[in-house]
PDB file of C-alpha atoms in Angstrom:
ATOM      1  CA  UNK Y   1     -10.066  14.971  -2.637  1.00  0.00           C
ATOM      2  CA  UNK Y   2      -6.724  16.620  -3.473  1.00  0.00           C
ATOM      3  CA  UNK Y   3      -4.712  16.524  -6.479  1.00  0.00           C
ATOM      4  CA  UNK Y   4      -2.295  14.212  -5.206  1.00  0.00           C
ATOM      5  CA  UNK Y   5      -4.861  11.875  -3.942  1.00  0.00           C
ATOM      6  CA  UNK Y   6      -6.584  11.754  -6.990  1.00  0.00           C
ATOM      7  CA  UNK Y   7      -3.009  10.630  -9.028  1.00  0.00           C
ATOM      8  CA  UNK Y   8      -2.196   8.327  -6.470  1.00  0.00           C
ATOM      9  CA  UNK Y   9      -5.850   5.944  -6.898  1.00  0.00           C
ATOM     10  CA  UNK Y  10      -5.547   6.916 -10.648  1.00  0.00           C
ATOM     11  CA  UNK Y  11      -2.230   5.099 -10.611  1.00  0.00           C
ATOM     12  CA  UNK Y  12      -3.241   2.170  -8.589  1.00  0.00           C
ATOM     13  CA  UNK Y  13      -6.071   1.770 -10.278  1.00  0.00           C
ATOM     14  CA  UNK Y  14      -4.258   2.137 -13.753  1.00  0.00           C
ATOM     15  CA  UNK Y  15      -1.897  -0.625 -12.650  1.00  0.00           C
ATOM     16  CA  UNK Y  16      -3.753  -2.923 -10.490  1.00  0.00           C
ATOM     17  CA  UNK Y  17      -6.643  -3.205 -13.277  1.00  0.00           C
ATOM     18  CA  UNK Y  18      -4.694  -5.072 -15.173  1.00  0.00           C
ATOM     19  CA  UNK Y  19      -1.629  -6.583 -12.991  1.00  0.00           C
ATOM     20  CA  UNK Y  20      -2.793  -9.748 -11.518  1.00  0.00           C
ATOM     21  CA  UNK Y  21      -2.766  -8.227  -7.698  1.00  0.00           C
ATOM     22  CA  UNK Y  22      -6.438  -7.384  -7.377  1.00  0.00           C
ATOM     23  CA  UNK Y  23      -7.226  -3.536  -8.150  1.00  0.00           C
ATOM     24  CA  UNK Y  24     -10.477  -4.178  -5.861  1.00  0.00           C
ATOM     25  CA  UNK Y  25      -8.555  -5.326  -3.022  1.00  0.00           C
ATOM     26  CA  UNK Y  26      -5.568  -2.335  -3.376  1.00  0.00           C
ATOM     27  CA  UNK Y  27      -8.127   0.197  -3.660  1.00  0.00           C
ATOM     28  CA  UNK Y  28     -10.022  -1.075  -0.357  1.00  0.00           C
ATOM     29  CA  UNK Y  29      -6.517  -1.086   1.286  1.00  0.00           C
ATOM     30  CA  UNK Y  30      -5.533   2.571  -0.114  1.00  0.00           C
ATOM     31  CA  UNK Y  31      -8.961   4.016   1.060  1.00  0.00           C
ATOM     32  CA  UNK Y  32      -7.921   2.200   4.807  1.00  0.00           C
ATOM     33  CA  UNK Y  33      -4.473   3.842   4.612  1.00  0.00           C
ATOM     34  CA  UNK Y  34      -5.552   7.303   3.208  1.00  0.00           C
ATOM     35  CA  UNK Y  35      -9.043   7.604   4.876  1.00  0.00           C
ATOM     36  CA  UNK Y  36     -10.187   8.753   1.743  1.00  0.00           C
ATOM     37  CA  UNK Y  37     -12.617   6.589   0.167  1.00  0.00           C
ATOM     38  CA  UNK Y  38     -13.430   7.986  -3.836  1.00  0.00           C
ATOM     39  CA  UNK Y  39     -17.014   9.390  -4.347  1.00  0.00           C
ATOM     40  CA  UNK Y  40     -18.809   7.403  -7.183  1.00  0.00           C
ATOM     41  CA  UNK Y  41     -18.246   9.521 -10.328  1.00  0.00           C
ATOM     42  CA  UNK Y  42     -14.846   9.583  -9.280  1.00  0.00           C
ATOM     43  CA  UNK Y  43     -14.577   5.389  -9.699  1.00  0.00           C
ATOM     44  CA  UNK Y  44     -16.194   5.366 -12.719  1.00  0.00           C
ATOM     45  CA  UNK Y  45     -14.494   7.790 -14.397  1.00  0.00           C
ATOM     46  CA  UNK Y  46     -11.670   5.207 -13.228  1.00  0.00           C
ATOM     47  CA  UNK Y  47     -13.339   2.121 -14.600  1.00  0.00           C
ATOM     48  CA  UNK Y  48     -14.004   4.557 -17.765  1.00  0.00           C
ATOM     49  CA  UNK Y  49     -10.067   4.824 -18.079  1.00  0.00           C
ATOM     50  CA  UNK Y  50      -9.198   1.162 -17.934  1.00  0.00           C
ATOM     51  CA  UNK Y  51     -11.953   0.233 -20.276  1.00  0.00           C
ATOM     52  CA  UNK Y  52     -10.168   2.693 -23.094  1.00  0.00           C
ATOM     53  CA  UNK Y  53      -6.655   1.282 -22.213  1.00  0.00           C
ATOM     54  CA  UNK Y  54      -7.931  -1.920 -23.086  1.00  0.00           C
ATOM     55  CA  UNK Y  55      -9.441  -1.112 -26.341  1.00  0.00           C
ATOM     56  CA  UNK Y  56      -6.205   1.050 -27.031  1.00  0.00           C
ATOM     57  CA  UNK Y  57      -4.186  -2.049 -26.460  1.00  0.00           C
ATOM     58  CA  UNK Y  58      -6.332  -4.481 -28.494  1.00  0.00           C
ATOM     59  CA  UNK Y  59      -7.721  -2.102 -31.134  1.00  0.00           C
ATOM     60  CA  UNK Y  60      -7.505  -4.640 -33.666  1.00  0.00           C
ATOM     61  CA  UNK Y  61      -9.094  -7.431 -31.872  1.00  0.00           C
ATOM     62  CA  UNK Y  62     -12.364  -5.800 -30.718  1.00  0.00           C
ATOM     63  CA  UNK Y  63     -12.844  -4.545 -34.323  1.00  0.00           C
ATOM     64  CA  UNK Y  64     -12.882  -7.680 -35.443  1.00  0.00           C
ATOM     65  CA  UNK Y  65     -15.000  -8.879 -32.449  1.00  0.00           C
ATOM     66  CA  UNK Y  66     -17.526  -5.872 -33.603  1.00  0.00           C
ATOM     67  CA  UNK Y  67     -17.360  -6.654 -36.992  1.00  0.00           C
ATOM     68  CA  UNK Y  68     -18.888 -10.050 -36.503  1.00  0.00           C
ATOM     69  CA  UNK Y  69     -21.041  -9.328 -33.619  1.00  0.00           C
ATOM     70  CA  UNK Y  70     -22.814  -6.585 -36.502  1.00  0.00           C
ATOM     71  CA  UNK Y  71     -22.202  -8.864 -39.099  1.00  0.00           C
ATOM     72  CA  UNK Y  72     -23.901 -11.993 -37.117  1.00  0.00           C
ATOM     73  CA  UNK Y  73     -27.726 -11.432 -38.393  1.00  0.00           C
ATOM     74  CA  UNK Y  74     -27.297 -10.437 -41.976  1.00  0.00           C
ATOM     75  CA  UNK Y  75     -24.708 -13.705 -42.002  1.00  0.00           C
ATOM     76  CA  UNK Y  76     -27.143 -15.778 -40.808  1.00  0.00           C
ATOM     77  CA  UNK Y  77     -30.168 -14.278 -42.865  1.00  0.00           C
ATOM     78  CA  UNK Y  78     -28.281 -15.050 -45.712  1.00  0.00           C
ATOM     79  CA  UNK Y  79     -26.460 -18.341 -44.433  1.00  0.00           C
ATOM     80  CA  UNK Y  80     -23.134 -16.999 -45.391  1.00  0.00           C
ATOM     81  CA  UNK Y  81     -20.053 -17.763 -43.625  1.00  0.00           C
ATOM     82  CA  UNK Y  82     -18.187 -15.712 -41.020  1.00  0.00           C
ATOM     83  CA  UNK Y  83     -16.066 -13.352 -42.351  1.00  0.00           C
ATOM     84  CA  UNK Y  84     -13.537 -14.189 -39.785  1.00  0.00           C
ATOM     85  CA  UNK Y  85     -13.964 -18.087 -38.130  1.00  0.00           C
ATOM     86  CA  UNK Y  86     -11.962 -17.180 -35.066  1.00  0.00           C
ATOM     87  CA  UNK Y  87     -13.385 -13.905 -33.875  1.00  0.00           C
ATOM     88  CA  UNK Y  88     -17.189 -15.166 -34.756  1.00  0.00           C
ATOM     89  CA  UNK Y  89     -16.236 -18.299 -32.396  1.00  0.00           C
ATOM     90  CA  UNK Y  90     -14.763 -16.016 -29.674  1.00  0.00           C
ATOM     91  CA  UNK Y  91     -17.357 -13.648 -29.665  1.00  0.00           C
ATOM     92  CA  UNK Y  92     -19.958 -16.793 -28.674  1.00  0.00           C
ATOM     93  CA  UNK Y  93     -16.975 -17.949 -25.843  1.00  0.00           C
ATOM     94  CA  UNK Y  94     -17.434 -14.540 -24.757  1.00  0.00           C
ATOM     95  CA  UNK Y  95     -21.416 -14.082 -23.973  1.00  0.00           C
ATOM     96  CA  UNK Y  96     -21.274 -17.397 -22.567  1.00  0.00           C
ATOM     97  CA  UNK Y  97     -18.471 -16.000 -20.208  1.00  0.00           C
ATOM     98  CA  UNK Y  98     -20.276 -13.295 -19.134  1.00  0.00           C
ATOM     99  CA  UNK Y  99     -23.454 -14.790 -18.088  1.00  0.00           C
ATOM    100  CA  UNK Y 100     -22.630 -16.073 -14.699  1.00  0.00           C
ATOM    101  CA  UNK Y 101     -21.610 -12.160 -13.875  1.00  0.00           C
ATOM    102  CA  UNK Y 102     -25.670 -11.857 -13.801  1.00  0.00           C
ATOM    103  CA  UNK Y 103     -25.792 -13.593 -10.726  1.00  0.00           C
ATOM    104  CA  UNK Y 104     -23.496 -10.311  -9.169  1.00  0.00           C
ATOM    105  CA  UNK Y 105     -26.079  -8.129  -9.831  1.00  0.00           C
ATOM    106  CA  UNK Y 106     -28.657  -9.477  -6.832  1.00  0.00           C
ATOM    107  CA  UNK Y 107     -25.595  -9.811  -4.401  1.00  0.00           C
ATOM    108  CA  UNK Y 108     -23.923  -6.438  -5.383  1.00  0.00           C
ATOM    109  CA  UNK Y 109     -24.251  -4.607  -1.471  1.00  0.00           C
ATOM    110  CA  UNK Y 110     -23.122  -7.525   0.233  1.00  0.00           C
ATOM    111  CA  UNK Y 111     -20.079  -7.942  -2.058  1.00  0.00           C
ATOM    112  CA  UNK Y 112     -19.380  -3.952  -1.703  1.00  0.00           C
ATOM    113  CA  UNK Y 113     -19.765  -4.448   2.126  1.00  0.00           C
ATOM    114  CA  UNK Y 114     -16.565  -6.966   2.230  1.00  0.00           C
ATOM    115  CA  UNK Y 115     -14.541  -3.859   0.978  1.00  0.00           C
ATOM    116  CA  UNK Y 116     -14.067  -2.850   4.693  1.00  0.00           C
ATOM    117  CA  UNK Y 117     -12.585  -6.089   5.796  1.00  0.00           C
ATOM    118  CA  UNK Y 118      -9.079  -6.455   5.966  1.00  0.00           C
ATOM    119  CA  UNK Y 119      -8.793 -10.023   6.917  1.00  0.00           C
ATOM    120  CA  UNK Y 120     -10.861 -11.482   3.986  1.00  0.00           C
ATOM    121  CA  UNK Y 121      -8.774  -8.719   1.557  1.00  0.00           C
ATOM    122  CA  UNK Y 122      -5.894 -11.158   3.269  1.00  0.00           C
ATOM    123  CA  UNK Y 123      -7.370 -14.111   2.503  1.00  0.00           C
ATOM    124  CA  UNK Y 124      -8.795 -13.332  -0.782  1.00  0.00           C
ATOM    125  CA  UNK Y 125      -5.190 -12.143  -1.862  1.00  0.00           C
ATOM    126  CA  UNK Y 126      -3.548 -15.480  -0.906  1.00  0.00           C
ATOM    127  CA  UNK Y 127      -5.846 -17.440  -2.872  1.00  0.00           C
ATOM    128  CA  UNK Y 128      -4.715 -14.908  -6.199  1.00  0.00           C
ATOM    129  CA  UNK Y 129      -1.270 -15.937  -4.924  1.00  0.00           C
ATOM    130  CA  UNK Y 130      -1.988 -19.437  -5.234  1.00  0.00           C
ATOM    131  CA  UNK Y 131      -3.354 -19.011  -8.580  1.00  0.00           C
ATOM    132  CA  UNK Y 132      -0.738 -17.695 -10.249  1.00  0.00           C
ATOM    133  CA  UNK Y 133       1.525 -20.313  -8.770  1.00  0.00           C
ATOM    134  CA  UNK Y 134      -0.623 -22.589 -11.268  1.00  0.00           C
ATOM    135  CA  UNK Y 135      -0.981 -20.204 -13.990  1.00  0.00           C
ATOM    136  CA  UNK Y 136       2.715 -20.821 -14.489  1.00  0.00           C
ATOM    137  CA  UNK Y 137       2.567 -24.353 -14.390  1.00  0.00           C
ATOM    138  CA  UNK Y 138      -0.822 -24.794 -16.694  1.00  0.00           C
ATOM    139  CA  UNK Y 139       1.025 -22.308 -19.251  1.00  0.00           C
ATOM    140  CA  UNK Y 140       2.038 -24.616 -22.463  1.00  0.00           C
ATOM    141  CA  UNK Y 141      -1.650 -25.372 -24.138  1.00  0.00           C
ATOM    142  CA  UNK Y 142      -1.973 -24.729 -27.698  1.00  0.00           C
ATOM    143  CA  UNK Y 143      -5.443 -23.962 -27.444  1.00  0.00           C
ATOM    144  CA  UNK Y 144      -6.868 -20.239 -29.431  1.00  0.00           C
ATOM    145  CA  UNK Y 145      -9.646 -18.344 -29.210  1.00  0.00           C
ATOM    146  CA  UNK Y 146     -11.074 -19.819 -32.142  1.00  0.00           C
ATOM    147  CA  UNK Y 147     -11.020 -23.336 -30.278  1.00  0.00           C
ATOM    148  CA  UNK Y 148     -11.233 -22.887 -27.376  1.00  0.00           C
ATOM    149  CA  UNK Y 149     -14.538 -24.965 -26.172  1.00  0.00           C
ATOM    150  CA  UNK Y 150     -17.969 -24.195 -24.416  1.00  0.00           C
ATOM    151  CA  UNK Y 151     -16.147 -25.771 -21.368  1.00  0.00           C
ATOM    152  CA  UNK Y 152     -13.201 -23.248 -21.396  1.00  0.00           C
ATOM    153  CA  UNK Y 153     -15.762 -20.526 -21.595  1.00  0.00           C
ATOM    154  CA  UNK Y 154     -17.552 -21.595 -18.523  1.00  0.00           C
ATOM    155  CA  UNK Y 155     -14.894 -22.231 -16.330  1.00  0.00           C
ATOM    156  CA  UNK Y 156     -13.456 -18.670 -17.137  1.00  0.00           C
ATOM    157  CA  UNK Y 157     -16.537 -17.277 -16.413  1.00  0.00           C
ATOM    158  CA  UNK Y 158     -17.547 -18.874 -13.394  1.00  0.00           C
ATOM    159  CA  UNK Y 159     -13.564 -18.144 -12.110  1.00  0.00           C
ATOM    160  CA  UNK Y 160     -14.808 -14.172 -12.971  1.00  0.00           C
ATOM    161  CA  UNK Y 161     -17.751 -14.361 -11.283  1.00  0.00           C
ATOM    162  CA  UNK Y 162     -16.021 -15.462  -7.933  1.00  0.00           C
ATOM    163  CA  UNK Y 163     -13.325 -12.752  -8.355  1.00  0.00           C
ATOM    164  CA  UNK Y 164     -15.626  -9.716  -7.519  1.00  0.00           C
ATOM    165  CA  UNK Y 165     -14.638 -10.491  -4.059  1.00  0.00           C
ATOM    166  CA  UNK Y 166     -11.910  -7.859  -3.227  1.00  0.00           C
ATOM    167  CA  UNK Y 167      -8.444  -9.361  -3.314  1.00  0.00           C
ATOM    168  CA  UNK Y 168      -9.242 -12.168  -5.929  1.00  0.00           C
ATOM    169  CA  UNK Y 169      -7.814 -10.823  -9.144  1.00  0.00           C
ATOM    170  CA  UNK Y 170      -9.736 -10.585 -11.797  1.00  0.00           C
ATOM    171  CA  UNK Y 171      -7.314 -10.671 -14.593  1.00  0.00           C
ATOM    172  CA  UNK Y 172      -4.656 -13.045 -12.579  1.00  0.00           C
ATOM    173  CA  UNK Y 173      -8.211 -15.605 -12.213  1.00  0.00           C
ATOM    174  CA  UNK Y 174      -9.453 -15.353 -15.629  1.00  0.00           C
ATOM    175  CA  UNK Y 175      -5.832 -15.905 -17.275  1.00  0.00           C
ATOM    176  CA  UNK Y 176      -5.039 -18.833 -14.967  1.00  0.00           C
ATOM    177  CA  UNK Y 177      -8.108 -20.404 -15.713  1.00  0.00           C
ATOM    178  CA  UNK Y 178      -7.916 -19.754 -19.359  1.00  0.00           C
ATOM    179  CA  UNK Y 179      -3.952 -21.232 -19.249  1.00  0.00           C
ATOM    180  CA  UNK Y 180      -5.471 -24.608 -17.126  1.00  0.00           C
ATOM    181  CA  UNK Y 181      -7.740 -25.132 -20.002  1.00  0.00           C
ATOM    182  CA  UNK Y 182      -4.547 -25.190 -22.444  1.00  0.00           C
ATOM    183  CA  UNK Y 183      -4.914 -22.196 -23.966  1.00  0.00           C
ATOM    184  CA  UNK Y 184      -1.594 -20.506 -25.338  1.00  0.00           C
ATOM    185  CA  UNK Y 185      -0.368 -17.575 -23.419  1.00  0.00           C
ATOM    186  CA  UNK Y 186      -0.481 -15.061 -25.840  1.00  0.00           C
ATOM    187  CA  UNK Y 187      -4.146 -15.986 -26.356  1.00  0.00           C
ATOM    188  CA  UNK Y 188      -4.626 -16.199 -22.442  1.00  0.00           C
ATOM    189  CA  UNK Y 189      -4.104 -12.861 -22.119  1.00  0.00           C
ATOM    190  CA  UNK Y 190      -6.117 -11.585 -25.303  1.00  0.00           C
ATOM    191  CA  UNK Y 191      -9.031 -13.295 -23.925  1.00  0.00           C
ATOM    192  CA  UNK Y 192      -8.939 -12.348 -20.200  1.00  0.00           C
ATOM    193  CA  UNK Y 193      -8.173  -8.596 -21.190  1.00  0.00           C
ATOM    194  CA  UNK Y 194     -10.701  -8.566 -24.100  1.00  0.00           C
ATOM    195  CA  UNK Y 195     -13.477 -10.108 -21.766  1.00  0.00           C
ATOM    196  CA  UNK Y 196     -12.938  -7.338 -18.732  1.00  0.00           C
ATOM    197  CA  UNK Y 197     -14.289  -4.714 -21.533  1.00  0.00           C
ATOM    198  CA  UNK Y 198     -17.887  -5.827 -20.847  1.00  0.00           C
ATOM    199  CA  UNK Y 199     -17.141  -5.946 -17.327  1.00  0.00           C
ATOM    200  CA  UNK Y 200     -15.332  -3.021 -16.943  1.00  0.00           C
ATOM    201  CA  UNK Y 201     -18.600  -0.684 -18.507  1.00  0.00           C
ATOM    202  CA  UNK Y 202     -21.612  -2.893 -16.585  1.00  0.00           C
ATOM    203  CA  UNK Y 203     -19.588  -1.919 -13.249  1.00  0.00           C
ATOM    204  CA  UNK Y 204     -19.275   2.034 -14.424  1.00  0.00           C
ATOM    205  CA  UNK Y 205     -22.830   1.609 -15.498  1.00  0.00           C
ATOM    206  CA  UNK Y 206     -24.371   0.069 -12.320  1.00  0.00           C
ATOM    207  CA  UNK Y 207     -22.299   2.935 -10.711  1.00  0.00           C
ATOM    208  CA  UNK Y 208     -22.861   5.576 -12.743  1.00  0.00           C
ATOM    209  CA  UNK Y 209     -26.781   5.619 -11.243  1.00  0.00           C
ATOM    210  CA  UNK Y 210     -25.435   6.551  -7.493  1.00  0.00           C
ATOM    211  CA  UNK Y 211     -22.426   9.319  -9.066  1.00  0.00           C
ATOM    212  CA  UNK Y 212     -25.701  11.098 -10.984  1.00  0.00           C
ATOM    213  CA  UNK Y 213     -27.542  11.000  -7.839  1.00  0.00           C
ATOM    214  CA  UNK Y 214     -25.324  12.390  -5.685  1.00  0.00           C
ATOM    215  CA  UNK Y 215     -23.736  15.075  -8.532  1.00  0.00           C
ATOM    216  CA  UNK Y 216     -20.852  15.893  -9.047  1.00  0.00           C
ATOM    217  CA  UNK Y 217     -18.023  18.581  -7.138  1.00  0.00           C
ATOM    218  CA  UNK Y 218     -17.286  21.331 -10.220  1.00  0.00           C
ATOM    219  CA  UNK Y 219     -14.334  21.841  -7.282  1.00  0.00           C
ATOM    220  CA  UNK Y 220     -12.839  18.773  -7.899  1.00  0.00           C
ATOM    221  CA  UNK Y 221     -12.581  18.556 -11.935  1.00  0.00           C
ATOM    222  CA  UNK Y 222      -9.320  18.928 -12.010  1.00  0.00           C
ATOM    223  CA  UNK Y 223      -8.273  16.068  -9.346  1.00  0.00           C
ATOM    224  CA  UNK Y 224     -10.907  13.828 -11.289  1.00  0.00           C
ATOM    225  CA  UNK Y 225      -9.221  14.559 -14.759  1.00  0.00           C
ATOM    226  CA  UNK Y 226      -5.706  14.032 -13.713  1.00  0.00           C
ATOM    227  CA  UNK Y 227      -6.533  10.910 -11.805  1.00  0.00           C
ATOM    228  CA  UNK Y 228      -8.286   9.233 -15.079  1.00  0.00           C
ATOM    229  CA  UNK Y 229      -5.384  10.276 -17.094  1.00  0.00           C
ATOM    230  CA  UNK Y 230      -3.073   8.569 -15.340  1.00  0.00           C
ATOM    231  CA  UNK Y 231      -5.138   5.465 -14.769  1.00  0.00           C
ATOM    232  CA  UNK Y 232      -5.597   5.484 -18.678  1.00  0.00           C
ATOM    233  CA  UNK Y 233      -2.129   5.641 -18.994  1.00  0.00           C
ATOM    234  CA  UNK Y 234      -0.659   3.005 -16.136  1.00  0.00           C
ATOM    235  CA  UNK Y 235      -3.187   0.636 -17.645  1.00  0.00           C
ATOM    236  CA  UNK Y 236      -1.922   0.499 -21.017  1.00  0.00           C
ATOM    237  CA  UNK Y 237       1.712   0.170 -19.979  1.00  0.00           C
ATOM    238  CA  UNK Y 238       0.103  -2.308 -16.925  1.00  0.00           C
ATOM    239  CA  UNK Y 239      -1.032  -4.654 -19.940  1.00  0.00           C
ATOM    240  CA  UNK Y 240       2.152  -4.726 -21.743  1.00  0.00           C
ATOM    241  CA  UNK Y 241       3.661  -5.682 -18.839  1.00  0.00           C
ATOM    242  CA  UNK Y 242       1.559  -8.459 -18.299  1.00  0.00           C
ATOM    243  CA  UNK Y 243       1.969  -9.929 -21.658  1.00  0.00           C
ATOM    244  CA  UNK Y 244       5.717  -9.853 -21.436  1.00  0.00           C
ATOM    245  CA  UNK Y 245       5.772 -11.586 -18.067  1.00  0.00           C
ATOM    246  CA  UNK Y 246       2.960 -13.944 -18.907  1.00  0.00           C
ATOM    247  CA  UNK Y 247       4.943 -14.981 -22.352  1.00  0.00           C
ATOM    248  CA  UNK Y 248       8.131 -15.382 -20.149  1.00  0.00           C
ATOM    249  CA  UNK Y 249       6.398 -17.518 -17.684  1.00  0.00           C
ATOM    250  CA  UNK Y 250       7.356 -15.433 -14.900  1.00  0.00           C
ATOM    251  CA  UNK Y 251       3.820 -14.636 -13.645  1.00  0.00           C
ATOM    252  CA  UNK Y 252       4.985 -16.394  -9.581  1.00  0.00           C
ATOM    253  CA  UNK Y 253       6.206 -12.823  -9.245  1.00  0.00           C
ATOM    254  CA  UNK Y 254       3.165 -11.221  -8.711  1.00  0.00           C
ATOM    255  CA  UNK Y 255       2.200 -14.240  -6.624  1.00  0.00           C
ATOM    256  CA  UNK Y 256       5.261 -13.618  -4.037  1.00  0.00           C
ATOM    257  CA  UNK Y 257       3.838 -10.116  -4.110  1.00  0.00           C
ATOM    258  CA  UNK Y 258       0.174 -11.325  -3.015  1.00  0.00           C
ATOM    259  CA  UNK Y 259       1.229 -13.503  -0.348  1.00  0.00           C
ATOM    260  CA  UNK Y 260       3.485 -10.739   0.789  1.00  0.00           C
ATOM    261  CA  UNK Y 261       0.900  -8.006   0.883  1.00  0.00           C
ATOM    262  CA  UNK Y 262      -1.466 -10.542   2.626  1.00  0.00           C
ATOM    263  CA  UNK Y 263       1.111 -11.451   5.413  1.00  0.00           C
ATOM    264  CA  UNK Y 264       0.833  -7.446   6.076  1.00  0.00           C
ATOM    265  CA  UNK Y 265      -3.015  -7.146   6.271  1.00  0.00           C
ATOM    266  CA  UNK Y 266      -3.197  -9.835   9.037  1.00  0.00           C
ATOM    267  CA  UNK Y 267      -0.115  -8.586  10.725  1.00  0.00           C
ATOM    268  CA  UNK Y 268      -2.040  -5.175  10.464  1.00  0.00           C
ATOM    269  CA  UNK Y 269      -5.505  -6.958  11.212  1.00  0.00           C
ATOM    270  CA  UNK Y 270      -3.440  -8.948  14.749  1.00  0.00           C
ATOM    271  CA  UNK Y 271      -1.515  -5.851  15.723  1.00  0.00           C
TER     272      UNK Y 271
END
């Protein structure tokens, strides 16, 4: 892997992580067009530098969340109250969330075998393009993530489960789903971003196993650090971006962009 290379999935990664297009489904199609498909260390040092863009960009919010989640036992041992209501509350919408991403676990070679096909990537892309049609419409609830409801945590995490199929967006799937269940925007966002942390790290760990195995290339340091900087810093500028266009209700962009990019993987697929 070459220097260049390296900068170009950092920067795709970086952006795609957190821009409701699918990173899963670019990075299949950049590995197609390149003929370069990352080695293992190399994608989790990725995933490594989108998790600490996220907890760069919501410092504040995951201390609370820690805060609680430490404070949770002695709380209860002592039947005191929550230092903070909200965060206590979202921390509980959050495990529930997660728990359907279990299921992933027994299915995880099949799902990593769909990389290499371009017409599902298509498919998979349109239906993120059709979601974010809706997220725009669904985008005036008033719900938070201190009420948000056992409901609203299921859905979301049920919505996350299905997008580990490349070309379903992750972040574009969660937030829609979060906005249909009438939560406000601004806490939309917080909530999807927040709850890819947990996500983000199982994938690096499940992957980490296979990039110890097979080592790592002292030849290729520097490609591997350049490419995680610039991931680390695309997806902190990614997630500002996201929060501006979600908050101006202007997330049909990225939708046009889907179906577009779609239209070109089964023009590629036909021709």
């Amino acid at each position: 892997m070459t220097i260049p290379i390296a900068l170009l999935f950092g920067l795709v990664q970086g952006l795609t992580e957190f821009l409701p297009v699918s990173s899963s489904g670019h990075l299949a199609i950049l590995s197609m067009l390149t003929l370069d498909n990352t080695d293992l260390f190399f994608t989790v040092l990725l995933h490594v530098a989108t998790f600490l863009a996220v907890c760069v960009a919501f410092y504040k919010d995951i201390w609370a969340l820690l805060r609680e989640l430490i404070l949770f036992i002695p709380d209860t041992i002592r039947k005191r109250p929550p230092r903070d209501p909200a965060y206590r509350h979202m921390l509980g919408m959050m495990i529930l969330s997660l728990l359907p991403l279990v299921l992933v676990v027994f299915f995880k070679d099949r799902i990593e075998a769909l990389f290499t096909t371009p017409w599902l990537i298509g498919l998979s892309l349109c239906v993120t393009a059709v979601l974010l049609l809706f997220a725009d419409r669904y985008g005036n609830g008033t719900k938070t993530v201190g009420t948000m409801t056992v409901r609203d945590a299921v859905i979301i995490g049920l919505v996350q489960m299905i997008a580990v199929i490349p070309g379903i967006s992750r972040s574009g799937a969660t937030l829609t789903a979060a906005l249909f269940c009438g939560m406000t925007r601004e806490d939309a966002v917080k909530y999807s971003f927040v709850l890819s942390l947990p996500t983000i790290l199982a994938a690096a760990v499940l992957e980490f196993a296979g990039a110890a195995a097979s080592g790592i290339d002292s030849a290729l340091l520097l490609p591997y650090a350049a490419g995680f900087v610039v991931a680390a810093v695309t997806g902190y500028f990614a997630i500002g971006l996201v929060k501006l266009i979600s908050k101006n209700g202007k997330l049909k962009i990225f939708s046009f962009y889907c179906a577009a990019l779609a239209a070109g993987l089964f023009l590629s697929y036909l021709f």
